[in-house]
PDB file of C-alpha atoms in Angstrom:
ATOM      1  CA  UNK A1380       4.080   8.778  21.637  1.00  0.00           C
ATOM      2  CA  UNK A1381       0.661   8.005  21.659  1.00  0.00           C
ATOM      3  CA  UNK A1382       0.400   4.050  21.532  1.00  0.00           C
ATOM      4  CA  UNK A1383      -2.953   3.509  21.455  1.00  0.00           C
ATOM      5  CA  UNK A1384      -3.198   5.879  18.624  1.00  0.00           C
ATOM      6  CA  UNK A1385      -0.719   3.997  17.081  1.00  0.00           C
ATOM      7  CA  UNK A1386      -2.533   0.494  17.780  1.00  0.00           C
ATOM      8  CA  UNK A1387      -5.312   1.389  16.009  1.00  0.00           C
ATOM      9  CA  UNK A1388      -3.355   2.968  12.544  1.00  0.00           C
ATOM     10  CA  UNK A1389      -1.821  -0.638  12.410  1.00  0.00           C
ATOM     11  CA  UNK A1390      -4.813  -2.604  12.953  1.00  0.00           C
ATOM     12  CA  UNK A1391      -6.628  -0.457  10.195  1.00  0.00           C
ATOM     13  CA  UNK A1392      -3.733  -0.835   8.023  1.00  0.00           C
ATOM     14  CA  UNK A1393      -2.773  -4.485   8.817  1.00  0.00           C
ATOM     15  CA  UNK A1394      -6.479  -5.870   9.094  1.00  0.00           C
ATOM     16  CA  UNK A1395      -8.942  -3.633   6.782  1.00  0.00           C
ATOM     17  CA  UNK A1396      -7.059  -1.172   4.309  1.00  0.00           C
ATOM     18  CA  UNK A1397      -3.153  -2.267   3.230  1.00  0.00           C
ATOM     19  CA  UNK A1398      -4.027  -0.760  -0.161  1.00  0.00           C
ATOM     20  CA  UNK A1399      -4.234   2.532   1.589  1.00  0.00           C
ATOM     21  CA  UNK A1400      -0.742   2.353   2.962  1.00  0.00           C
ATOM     22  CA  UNK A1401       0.441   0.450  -0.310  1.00  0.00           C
ATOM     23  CA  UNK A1402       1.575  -2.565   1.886  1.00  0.00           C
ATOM     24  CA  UNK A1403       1.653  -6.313   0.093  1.00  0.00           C
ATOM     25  CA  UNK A1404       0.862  -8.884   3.250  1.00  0.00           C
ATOM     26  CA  UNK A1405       1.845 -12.421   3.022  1.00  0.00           C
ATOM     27  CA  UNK A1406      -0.588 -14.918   3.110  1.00  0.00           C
ATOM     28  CA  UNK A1407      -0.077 -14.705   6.827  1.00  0.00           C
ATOM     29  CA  UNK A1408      -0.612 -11.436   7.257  1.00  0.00           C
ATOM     30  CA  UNK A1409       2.917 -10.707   7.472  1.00  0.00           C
ATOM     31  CA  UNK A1410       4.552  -7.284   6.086  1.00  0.00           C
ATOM     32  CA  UNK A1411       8.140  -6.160   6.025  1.00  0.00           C
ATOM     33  CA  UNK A1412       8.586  -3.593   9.259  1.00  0.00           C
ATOM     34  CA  UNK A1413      10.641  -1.399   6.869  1.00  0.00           C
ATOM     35  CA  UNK A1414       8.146  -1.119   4.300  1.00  0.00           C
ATOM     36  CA  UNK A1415       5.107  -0.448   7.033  1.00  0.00           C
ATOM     37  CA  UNK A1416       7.335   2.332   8.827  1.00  0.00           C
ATOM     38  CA  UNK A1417       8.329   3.941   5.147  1.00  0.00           C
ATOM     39  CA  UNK A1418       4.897   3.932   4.351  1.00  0.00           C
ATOM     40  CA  UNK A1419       4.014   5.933   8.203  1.00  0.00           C
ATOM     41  CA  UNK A1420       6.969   8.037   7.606  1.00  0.00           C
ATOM     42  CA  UNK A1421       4.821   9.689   4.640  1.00  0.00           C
ATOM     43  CA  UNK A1422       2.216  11.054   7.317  1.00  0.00           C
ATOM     44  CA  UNK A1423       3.544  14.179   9.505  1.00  0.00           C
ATOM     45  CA  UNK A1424       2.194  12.486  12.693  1.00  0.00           C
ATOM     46  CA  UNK A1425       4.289   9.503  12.058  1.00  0.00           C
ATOM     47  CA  UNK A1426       7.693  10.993  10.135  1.00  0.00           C
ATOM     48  CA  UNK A1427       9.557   9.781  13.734  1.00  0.00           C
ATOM     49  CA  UNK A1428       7.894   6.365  14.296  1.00  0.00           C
ATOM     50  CA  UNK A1429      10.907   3.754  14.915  1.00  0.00           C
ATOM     51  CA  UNK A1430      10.798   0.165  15.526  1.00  0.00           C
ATOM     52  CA  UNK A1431      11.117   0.178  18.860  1.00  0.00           C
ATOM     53  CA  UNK A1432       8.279   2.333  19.086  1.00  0.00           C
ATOM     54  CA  UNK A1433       6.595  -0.853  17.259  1.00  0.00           C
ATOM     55  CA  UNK A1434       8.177  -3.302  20.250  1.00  0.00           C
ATOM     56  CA  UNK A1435       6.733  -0.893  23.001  1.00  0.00           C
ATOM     57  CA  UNK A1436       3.384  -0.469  21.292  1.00  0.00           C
ATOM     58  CA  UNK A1437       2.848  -4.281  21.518  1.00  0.00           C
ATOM     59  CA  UNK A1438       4.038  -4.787  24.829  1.00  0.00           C
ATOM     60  CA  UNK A1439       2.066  -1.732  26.455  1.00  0.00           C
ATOM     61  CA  UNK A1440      -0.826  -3.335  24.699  1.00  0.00           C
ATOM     62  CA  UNK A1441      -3.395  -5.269  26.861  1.00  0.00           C
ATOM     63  CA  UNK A1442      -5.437  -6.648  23.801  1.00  0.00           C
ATOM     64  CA  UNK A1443      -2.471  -8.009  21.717  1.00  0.00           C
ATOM     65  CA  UNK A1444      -3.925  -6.925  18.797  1.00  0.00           C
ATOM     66  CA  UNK A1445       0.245  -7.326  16.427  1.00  0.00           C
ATOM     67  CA  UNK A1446       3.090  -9.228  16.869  1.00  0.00           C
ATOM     68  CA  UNK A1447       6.833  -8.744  15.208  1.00  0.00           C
ATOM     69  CA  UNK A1448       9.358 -11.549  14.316  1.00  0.00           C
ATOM     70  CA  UNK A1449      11.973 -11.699  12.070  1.00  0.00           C
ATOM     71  CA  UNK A1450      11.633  -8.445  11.207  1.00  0.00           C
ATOM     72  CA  UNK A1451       7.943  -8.556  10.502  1.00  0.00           C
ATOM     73  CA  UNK A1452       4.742  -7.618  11.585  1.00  0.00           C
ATOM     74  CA  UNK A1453       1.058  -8.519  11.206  1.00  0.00           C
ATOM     75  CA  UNK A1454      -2.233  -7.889  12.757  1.00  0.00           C
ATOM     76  CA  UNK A1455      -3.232 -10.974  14.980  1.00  0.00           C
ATOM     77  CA  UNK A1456      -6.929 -10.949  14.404  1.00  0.00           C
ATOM     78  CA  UNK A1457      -9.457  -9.227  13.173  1.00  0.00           C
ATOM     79  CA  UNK A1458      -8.869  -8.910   9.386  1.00  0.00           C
ATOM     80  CA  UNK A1459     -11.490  -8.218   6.604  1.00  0.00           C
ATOM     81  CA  UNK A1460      -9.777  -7.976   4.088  1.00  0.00           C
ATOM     82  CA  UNK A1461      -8.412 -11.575   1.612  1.00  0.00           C
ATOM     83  CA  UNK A1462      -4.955 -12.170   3.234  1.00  0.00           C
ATOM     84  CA  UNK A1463      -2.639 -14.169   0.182  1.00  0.00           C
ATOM     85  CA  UNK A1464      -1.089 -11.678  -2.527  1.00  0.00           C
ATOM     86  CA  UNK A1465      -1.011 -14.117  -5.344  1.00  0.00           C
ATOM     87  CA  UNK A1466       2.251 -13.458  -7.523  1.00  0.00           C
ATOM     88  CA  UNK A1467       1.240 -14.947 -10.546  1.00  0.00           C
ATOM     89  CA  UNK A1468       0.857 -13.013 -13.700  1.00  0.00           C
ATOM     90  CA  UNK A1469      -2.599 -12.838 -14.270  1.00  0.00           C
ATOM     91  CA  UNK A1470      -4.855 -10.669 -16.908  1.00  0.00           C
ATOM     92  CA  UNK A1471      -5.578  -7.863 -15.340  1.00  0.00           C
ATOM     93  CA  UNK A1472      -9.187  -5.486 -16.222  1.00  0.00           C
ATOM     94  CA  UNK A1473      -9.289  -3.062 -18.883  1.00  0.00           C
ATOM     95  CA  UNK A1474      -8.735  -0.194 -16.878  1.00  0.00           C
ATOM     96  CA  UNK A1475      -6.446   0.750 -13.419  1.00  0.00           C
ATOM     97  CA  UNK A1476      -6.254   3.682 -11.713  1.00  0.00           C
ATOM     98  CA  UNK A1477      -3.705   5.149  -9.414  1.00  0.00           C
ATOM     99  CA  UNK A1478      -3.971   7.919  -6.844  1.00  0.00           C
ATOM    100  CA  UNK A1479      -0.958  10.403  -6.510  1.00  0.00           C
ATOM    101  CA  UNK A1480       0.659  13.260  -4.967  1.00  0.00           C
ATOM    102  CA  UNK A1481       0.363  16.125  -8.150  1.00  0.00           C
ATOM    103  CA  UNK A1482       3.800  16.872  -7.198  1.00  0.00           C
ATOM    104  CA  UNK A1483       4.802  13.364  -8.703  1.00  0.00           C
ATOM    105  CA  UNK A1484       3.217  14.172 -11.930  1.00  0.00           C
ATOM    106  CA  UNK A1485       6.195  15.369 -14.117  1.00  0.00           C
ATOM    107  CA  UNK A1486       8.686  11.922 -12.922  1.00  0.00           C
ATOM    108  CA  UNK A1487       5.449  10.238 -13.934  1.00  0.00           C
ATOM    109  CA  UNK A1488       5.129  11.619 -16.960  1.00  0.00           C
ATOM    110  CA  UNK A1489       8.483  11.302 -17.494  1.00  0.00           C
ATOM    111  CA  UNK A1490       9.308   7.632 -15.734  1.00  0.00           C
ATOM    112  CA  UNK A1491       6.457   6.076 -15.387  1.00  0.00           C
ATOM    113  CA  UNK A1492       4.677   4.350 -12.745  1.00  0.00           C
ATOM    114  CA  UNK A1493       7.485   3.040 -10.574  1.00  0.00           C
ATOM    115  CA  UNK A1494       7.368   0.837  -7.522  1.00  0.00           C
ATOM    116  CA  UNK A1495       9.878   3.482  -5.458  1.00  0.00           C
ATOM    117  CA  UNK A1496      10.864   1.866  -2.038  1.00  0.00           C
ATOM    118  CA  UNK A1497       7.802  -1.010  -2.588  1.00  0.00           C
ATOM    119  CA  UNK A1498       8.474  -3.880  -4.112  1.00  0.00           C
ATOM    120  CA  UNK A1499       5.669  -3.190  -6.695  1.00  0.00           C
ATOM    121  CA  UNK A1500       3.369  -0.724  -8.153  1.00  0.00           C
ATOM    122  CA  UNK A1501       0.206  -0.610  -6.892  1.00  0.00           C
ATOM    123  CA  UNK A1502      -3.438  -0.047  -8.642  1.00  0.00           C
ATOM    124  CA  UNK A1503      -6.778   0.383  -7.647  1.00  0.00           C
ATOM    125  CA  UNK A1504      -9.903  -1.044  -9.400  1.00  0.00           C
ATOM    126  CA  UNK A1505     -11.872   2.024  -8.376  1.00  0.00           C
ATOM    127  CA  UNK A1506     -11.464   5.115  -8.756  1.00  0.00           C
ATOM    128  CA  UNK A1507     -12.713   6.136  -4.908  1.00  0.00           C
ATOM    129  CA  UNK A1508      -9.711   3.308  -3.488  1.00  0.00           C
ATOM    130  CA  UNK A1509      -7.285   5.195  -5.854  1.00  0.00           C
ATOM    131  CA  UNK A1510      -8.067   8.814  -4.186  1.00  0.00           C
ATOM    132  CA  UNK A1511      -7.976   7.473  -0.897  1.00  0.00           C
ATOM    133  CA  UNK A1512      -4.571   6.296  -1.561  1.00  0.00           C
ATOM    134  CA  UNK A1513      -3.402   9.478  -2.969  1.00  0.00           C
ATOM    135  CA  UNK A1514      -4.810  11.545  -0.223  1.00  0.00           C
ATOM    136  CA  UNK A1515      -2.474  10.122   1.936  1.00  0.00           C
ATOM    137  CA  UNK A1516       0.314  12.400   0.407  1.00  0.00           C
ATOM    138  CA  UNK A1517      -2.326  15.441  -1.215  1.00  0.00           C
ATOM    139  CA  UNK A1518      -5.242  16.554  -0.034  1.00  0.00           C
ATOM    140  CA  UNK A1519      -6.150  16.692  -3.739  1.00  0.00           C
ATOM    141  CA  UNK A1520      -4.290  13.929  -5.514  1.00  0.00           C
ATOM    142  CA  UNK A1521      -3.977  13.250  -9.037  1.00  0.00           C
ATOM    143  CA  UNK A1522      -5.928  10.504 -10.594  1.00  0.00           C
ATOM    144  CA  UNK A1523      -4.046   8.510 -13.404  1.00  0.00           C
ATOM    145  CA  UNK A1524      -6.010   5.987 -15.668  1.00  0.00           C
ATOM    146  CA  UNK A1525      -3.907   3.099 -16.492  1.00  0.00           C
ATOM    147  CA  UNK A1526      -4.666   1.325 -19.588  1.00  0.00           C
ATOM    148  CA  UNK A1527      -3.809  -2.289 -18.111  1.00  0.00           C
ATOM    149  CA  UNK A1528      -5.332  -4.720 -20.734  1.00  0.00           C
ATOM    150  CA  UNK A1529      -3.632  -2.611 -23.192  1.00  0.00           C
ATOM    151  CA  UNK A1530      -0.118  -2.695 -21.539  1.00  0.00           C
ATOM    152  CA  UNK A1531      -0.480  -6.495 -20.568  1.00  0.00           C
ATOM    153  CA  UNK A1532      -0.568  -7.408 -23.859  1.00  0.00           C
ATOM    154  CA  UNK A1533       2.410  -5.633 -24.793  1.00  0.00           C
ATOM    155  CA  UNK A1534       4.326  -7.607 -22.119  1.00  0.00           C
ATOM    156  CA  UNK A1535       3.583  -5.275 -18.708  1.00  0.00           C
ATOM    157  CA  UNK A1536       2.856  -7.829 -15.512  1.00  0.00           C
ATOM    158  CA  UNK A1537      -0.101  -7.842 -13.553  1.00  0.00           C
ATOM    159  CA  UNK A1538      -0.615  -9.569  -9.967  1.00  0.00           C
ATOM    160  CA  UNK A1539      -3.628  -9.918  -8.356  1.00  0.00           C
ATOM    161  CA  UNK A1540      -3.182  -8.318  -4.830  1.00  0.00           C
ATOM    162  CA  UNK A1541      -6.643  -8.347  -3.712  1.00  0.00           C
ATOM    163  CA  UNK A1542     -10.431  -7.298  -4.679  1.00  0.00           C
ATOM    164  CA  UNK A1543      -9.379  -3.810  -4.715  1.00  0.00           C
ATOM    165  CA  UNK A1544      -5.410  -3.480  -5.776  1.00  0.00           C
ATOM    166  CA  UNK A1545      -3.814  -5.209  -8.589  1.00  0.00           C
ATOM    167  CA  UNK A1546       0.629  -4.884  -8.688  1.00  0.00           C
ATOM    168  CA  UNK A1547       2.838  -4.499 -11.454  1.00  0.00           C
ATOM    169  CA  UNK A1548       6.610  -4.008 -11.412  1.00  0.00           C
ATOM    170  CA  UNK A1549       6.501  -0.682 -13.680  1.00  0.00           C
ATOM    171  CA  UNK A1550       3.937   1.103 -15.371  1.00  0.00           C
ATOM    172  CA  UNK A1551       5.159   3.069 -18.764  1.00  0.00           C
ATOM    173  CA  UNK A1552       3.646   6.357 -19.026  1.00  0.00           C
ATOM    174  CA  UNK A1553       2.628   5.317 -22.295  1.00  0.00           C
ATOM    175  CA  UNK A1554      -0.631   3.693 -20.691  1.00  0.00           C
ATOM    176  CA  UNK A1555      -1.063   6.384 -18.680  1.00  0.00           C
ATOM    177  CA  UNK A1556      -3.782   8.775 -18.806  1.00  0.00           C
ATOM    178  CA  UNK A1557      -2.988  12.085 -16.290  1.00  0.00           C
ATOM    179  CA  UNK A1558      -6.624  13.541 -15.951  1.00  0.00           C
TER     180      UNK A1558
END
């Protein structure tokens, strides 16, 4: 395992990018271990990454840079990014996108957007976060145009996650556009 390797995936997922890795921080920075290691297990280089590996990474550290309790984890410093995921409905913009594996299209079409193993769905305001997100899992994702305003006034909820992502429990294909 290459720790330092590691080290610096977390600290651009925990301090600059959580959108990428579809991770909701608290307003301390704080993430659910389970949901950061289900969102590594979707890259190859990471499919074994355990826990542990989390505990030895931090302690073979000599710049501290994360810290785990309670079954959490967070970056200790360094963050650019707004740290408090607000959970109150709020109006979202006219339009969302979201960046996907093209092997999801068909459930999509079929489902909708669903949050999967996350506790919510998650949307980009641009379309260059959205690709970035879906590259993660394609090297040429899908982008899907998500008529928010439309859906929130037909009773869909929108969070405000930060300047870039916006959450919602489910998306129905309905105010999807698959481009």
């Amino acid at each position: 395992m290459d720790y330092l390797k590691l080290s610096k995936e977390l600290s651009y997922a925990l301090r600059h990018a959580p959108w990428e890795y579809e991770l909701e921080l608290d307003d301390e920075g704080w993430v659910d271990v389970r949901q950061l290691l289900s969102s590594l297990h979707e890259c190859r280089e990471w499919q074994e990454l355990s826990e542990q590996d989390l505990h030895v990474m931090i302690e073979k550290s000599d710049k501290k840079r994360h810290e785990i309790s309670d079954s959490k984890i967070r970056a200790l410093y360094g963050h650019s990014i707004p740290q408090k995921v607000l959970k109150d409905p709020n109006a979202p913009p006219e339009i969302l996108y979201h960046g996907t594996a093209r092997r999801f299209i068909q459930a999509i079409k079929e489902n909708g957007l669903l949050p999967r193993n996350r506790q919510y769905v998650h949307l980009s305001v641009d379309t260059k976060t959205a690709l970035q997100v879906g590259k993660r899992r394609d090297d040429e994702p899908a982008l899907l145009r998500v008529q928010a305003l439309k859906a929130w006034t037909e009773s869909v909820k929108f969070y405000i996650g930060n300047d870039k992502v916006w959450l919602a429990d489910t998306i129905p294909s309905k105010y999807i556009s698959f481009e």
